[in-house]
XYZ file of C-alpha atoms in Angstrom:
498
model
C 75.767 42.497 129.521
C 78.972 40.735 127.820
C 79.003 37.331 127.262
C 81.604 37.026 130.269
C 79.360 38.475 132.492
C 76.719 35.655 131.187
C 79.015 33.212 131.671
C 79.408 34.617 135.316
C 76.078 34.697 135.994
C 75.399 31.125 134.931
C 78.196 29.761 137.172
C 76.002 31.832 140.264
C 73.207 30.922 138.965
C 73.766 26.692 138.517
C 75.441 26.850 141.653
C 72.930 28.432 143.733
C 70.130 25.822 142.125
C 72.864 22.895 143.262
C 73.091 24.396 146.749
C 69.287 24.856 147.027
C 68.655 21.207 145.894
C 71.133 19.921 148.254
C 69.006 21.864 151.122
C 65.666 19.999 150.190
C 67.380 17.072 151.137
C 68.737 18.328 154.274
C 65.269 20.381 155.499
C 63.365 16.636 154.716
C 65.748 15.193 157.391
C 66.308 17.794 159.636
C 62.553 19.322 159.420
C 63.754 22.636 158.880
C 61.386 23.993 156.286
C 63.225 24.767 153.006
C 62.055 28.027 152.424
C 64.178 29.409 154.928
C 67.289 27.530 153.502
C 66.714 29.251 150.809
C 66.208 32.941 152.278
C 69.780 32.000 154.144
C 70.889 31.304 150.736
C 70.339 34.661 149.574
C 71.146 36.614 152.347
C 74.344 34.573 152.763
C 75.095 36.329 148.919
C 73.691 39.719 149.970
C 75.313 42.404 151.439
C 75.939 41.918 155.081
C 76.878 38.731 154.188
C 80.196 36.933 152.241
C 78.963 37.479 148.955
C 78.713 41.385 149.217
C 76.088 41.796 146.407
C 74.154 45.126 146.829
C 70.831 45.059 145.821
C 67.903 47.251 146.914
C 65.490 46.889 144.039
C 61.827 46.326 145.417
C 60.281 46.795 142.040
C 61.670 44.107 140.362
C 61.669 41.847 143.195
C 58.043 42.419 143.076
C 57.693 41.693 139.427
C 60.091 38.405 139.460
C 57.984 37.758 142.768
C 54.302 37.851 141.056
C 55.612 35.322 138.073
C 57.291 33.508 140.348
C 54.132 33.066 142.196
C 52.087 32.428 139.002
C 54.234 29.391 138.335
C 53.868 28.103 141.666
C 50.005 28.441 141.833
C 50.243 26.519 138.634
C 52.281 23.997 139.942
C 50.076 23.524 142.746
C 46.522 23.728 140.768
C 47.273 20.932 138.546
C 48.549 18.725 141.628
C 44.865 19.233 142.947
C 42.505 16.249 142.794
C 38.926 17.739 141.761
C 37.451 14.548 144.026
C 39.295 15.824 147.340
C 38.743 19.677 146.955
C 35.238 19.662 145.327
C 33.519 19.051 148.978
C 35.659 21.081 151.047
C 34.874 24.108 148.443
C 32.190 26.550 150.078
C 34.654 26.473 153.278
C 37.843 27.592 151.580
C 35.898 30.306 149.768
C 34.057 31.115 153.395
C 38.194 31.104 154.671
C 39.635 33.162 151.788
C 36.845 35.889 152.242
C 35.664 36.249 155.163
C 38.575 34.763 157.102
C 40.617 37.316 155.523
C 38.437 40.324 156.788
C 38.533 38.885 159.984
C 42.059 38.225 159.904
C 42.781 41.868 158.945
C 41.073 43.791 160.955
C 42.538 41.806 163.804
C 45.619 42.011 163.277
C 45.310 45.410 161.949
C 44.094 46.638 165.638
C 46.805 44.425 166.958
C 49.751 46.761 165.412
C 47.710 50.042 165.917
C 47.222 49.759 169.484
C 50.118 47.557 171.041
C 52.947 48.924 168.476
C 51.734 52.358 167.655
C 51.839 51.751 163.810
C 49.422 53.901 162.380
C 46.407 53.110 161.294
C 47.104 52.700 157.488
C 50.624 50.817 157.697
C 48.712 48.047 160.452
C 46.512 47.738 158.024
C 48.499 46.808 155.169
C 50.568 44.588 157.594
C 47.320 42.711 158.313
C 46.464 42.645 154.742
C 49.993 41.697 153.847
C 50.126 38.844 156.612
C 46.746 37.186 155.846
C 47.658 35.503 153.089
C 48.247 31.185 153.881
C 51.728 31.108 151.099
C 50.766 28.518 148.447
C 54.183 26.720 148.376
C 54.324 26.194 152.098
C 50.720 24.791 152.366
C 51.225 22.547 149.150
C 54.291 21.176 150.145
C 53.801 20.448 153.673
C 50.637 19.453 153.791
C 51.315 16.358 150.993
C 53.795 15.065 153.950
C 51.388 15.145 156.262
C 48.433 12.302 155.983
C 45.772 14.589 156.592
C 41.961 13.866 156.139
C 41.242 14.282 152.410
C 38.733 17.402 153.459
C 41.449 19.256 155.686
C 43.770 18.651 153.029
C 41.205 20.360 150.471
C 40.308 22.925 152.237
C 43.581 24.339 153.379
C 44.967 23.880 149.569
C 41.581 25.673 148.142
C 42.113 28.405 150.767
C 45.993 29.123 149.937
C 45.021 29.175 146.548
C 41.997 31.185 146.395
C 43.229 34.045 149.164
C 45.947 35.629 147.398
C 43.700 37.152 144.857
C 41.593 39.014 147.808
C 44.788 39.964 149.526
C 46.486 41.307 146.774
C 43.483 43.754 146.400
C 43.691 45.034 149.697
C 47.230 45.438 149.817
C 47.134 47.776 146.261
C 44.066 49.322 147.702
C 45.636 50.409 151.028
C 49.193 51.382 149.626
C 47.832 53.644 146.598
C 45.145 55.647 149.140
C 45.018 54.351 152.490
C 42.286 53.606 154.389
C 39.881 53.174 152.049
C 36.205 55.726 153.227
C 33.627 53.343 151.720
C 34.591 50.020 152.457
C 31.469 48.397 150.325
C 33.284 50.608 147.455
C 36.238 47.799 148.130
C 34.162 44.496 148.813
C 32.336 45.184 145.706
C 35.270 45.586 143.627
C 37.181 42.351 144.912
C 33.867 40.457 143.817
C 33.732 42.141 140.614
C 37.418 40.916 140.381
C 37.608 37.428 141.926
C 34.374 36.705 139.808
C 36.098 37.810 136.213
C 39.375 35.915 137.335
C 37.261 32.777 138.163
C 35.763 32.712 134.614
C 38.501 33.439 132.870
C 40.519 30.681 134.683
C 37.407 27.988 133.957
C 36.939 28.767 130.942
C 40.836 28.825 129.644
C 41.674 25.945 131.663
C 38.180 24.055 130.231
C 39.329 25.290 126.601
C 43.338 24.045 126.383
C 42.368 20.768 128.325
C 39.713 20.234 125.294
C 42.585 21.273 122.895
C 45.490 18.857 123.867
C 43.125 15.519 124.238
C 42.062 16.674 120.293
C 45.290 17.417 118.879
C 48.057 15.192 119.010
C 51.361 17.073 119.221
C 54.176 15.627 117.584
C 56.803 15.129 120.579
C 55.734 14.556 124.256
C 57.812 16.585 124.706
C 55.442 20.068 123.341
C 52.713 18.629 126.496
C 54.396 19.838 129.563
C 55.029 23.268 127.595
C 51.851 23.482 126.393
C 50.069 22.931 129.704
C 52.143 25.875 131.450
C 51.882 28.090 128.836
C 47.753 27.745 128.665
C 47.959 28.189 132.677
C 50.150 30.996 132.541
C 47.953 32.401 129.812
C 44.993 32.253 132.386
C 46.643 34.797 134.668
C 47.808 37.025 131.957
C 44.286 37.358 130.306
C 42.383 37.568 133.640
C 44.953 40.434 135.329
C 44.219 42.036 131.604
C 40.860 41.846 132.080
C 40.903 43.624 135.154
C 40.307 40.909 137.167
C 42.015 38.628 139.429
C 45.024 36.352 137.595
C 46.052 34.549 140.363
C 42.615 32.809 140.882
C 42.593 32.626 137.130
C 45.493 30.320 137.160
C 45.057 28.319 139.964
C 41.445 27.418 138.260
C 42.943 27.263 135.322
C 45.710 24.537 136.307
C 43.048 22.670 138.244
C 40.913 21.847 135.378
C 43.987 20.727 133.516
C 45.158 18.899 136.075
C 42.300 16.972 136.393
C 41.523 16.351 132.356
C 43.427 13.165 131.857
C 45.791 14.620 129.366
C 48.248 12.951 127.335
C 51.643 12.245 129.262
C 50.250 13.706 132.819
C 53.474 11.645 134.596
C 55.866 13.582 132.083
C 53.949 16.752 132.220
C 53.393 17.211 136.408
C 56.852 16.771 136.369
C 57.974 19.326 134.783
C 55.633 21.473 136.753
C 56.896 20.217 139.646
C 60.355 21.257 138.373
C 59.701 24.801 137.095
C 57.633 25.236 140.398
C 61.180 24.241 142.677
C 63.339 26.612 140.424
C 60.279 29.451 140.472
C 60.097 28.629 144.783
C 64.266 28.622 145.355
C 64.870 31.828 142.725
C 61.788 33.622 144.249
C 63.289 33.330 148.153
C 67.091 33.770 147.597
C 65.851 37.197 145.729
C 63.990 37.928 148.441
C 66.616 37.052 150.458
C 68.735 39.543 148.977
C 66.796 42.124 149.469
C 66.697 42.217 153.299
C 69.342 43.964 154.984
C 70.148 41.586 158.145
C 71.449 44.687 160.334
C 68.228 46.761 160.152
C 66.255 43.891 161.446
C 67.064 44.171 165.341
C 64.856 47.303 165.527
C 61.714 45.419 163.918
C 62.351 41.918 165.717
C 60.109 42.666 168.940
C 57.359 44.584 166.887
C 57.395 41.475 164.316
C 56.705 38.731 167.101
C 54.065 40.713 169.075
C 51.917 41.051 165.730
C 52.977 37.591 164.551
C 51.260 36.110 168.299
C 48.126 38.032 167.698
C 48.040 36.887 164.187
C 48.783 33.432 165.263
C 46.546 33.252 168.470
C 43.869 35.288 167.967
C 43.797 36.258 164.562
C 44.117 33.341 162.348
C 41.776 31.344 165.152
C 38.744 33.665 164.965
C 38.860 34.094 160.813
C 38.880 29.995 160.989
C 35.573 30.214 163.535
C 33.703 33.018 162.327
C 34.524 31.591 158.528
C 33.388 28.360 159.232
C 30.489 29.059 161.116
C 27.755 27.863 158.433
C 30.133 24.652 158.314
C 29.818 21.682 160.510
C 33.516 21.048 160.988
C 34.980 19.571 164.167
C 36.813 21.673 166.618
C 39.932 19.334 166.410
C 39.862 20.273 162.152
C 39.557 23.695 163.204
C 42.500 23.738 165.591
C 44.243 22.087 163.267
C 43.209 24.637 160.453
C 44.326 27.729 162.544
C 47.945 26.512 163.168
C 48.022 25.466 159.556
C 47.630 28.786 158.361
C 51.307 28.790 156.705
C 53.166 31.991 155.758
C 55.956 32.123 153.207
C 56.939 33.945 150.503
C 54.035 35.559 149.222
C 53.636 37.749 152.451
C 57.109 38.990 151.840
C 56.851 39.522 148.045
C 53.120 41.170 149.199
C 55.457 43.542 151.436
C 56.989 45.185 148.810
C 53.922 46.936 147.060
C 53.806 49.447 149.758
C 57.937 50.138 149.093
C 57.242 50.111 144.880
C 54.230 52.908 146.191
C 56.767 54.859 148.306
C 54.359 55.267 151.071
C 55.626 55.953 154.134
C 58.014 53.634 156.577
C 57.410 50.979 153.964
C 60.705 49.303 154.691
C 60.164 49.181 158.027
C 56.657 47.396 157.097
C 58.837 44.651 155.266
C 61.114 43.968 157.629
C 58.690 43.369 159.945
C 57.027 41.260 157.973
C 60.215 39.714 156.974
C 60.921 38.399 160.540
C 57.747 37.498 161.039
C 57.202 34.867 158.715
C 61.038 33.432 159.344
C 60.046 33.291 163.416
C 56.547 31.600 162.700
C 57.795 29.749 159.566
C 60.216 28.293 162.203
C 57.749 27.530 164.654
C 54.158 26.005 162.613
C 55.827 24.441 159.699
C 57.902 21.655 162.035
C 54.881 21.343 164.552
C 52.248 20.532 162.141
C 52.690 16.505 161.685
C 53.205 16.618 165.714
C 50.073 18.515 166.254
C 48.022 16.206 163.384
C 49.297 13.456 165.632
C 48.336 14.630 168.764
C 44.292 15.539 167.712
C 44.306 12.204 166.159
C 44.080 13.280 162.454
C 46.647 12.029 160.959
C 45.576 9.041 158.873
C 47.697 5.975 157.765
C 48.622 5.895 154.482
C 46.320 4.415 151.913
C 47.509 2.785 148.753
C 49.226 4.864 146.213
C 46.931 5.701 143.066
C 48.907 4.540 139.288
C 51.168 6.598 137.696
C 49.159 6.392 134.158
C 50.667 8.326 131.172
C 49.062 8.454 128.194
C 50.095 8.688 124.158
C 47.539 9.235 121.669
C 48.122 6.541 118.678
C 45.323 9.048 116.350
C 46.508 7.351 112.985
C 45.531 4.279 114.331
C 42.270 5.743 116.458
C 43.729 4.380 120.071
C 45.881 4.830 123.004
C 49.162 3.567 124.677
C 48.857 3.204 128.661
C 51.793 3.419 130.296
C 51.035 2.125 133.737
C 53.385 1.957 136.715
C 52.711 -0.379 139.713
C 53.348 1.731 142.921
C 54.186 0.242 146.248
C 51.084 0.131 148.587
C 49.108 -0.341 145.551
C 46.414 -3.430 146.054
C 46.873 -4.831 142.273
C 50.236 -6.489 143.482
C 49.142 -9.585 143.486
C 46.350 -9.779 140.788
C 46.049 -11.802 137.560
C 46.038 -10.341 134.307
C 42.749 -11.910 133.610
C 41.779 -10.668 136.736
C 41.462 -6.719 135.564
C 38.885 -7.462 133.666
C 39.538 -4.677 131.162
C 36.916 -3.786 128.727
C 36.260 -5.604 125.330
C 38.907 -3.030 123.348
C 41.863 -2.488 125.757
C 44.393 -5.415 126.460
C 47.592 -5.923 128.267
C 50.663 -6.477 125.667
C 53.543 -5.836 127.825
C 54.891 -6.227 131.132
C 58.351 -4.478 132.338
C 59.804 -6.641 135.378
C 62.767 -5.527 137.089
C 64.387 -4.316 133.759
C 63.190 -7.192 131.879
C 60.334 -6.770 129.297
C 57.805 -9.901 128.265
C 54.500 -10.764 127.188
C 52.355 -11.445 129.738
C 50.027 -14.495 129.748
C 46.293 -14.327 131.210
C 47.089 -15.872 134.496
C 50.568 -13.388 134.620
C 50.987 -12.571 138.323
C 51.237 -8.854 138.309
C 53.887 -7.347 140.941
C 54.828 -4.143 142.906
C 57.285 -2.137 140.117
C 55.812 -3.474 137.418
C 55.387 -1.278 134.399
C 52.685 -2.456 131.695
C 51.652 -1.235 128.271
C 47.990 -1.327 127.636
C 46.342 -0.502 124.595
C 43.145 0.627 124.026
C 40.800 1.628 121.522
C 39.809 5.356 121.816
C 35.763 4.458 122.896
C 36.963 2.522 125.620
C 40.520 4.620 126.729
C 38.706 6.525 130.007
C 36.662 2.893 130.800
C 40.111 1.319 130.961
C 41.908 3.672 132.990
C 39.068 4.075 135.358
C 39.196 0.315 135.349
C 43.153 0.522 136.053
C 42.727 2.959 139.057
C 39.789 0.985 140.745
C 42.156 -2.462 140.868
C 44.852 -0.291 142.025
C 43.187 1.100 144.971
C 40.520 -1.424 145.705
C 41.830 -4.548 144.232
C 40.519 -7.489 141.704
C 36.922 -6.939 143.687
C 36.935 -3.930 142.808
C 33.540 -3.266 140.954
C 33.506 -2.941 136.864
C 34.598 0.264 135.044
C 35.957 1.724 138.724
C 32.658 2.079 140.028
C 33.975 0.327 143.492
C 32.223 -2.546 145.475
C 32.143 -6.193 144.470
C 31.562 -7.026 140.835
């Protein structure tokens, strides 16, 4: 590569980001998921399309796919509030298990017998298709006022069942059907169990290392953070076991370690996980060829209605059966079963394997997931609505960031007043911070002062607090309890009247 063919390549490359952000705003008003924007995107620049570029290489689609997908289980692991997915736990692992089996083998018998696949390419299809995508669940779902235990369970579950679906989908492309099938569950236990340690223990180990060592720029936080998640997933696929539950777990316990700068930081995940989502789809956009779909287009809508009707229903019953979960959560939960991208990107194991009508397998699976995408993405707020589940909003948590002052043995609060939050309207005397922490500045609509005790405190405000490092986590929990409970809120966040 020249440096005019870099400079090339940038100018396709910053426009195609420019395009793809314009289409998040268009998809939020026109409720046309952006995903598919973006596979448009890419097969607008492929071959059958304007832009004419030839490209046929499954390998490193799969490659650019899995780190694409690493980011993005990142991005979505340290967006995940420990207090909302710690109850709805033993249910996602239930779905992301034995949902899966049941999922498979349903929808595996649904190709064999009604489109005459044979036995070993249904059942990488239903492997393939099992999988909830990550980026479609975590993005749709956080529009959609859900119950906090719906909402943790369906996160947990798109997080946790790519590492079990990835092992059948190897499994089944390198030898087919596999003869001893406890062979197989006992591996993917051996697997998901190293990738879950690793993932605690990484994630448990760099959150311990950034609130000890101050960097020198805030800057270093946000790169740090990423590179300790990505590290999960490198050292747990290493280890022989599974790296995308590594760095999901990983991310989570970062996410939810009160690090220095967490505002600054979970946006730049949020950013890297946009660029990882749009580069990920236009590839994969690339690599379909539109005028071999027609063939596949019947095949891929007949599988996609058992997977969607029977399939994804039953793993949701039989999964949940030692769960007492209403049948209206359930309903909901089986039309929430999102595909996106990592279905597609899943597809193209059995092409890197060469086994046989593999392209034929990922077209189907191609058309499938743009004709459901199509269909459950826009539906879900109306169906939330119509089981009476979706809840009204309740008020917005604090955006709190964090510097460490460690020459002087304290800590600089940035706190930003959110609308919906309940301390518009409360005193400064009224937070009754502990002895050690104090408000010394209040940012008002651009203006900055020192606030007095009885300082009215408003929506958009942005305050400095600082507190002495004993008392830092006392006076943020104190923060967060005024903000969502108000001046009665009870003493150190512990909720109730003082």
């Amino acid at each position: 590569m020249t440096v005019h063919h870099l400079n090339q390549l940038l100018l396709v490359c910053s426009l195609v980001l420019l395009v793809a952000v314009a289409a998040v705003r268009i998809s939020s008003r026109s409720g046309l998921p952006s995903l598919l924007i973006y596979l448009g995107i890419g097969i607008a620049m492929g071959q059958d399309g304007p832009g004419h570029i030839s490209f046929d290489n499954a390998q490193l689609t799969q490659v650019i796919g899995y780190a694409a997908l690493v980011v993005i289980l990142a991005e979505g692991g340290l967006g995940t509030k420990w207090k909302e997915i710690k109850p709805a736990l033993p249910a996602a692992a239930a779905l992301a298990t034995v949902g899966v089996a049941v999922s498979v083998g349903v929808t595996a018998t649904g190709a064999h017998y009604l489109i005459g696949l044979e036995w070993r390419q249904a059942l990488i299809i239903g492997a393939v298709v099992s999988s909830t995508d990550a980026a479609a669940v975590f993005s749709v779902l956080r529009k959609v006022p859900l119950p906090a235990r719906l909402t943790g369970t369906l996160e947990a579950e798109s997080g946790f069942n790519d590492a079990p679906v990835v092992i059948l989908v190897v499994a089944f492309s390198t030898a087919g059907p596999v003869e001893h099938w406890y062979v197989l569950v006992g591996e993917i236990a051996l697997e998901l169990a190293i990738g879950a340690a690793i993932g605690l223990a990484v994630g448990w180990l760099g959150a311990f290392g950034l609130r000890h060592v101050a960097l020198p720029a805030s800057g270093l936080y946000p790169i740090a953070v990423m590179a300790i998640a990505v590290s999960a997933y490198a050292a747990g696929a290493l280890a022989h076991g599974s790296g995308f539950l590594a760095v999901y777990l990983a991310a989570m316990v970062l996410g939810n370690a009160r690090l220095p700068h967490w505002p600054a930081t979970r946006g730049f995940a949020e950013g890297v996980g946009w660029i990882a989502q749009i580069g990920m789809f236009v590839l994969l956009g690339l690599l379909v060829t539109p005028h071999d779909l027609h063939d596949d287009v019947l095949p891929a809508v007949v599988i996609g209605l058992v997977l969607t009707m029977v399939a994804r229903p039953l793993s949701v019953v039989v999964g949940l059966l030692p769960f007492r979960v209403p049948w209206r959560e359930k309903a909901l939960m089986s039309w929430a079963g999102l595909r996106g991208a990592v279905p597609i990107i899943l597809a193209t194991i059995p092409m890197v394997h060469d086994v046989e009508h593999s392209r034929r397998i990922f077209n189907i699976v191609f058309v499938l997931v743009v004709v459901y995408t199509l269909v459950q993405g826009p539906t879900l707020p109306w169906l939330a609505r119509k089981m009476r589940l979706a809840e009204t909003a309740e008020a917005s948590d604090l955006g709190i960031e964090s510097a460490p002052l460690e020459r002087l043995g304290g800590h600089l609060l940035s706190v930003a007043i959110p609308k919906g939050s309940k301390m518009h309207g409360v005193e400064i005397n009224e937070l009754r911070l502990p002895a050690g922490a104090a408000v010394t500045l209040v940012v008002r609509e651009g203006k900055s002062f020192v606030p007095l005790p009885t300082t009215v405190l408003r929506r958009g405000d942005e305050l400095l607090v600082v507190a002495t490092d004993p008392v830092r986590d006392a006076a943020e929990a104190r923060l967060r309890a005024v903000g969502q409970g108000g001046k009665l809120a009870g003493w150190l966040g512990t909720g109730g009247n003082p």
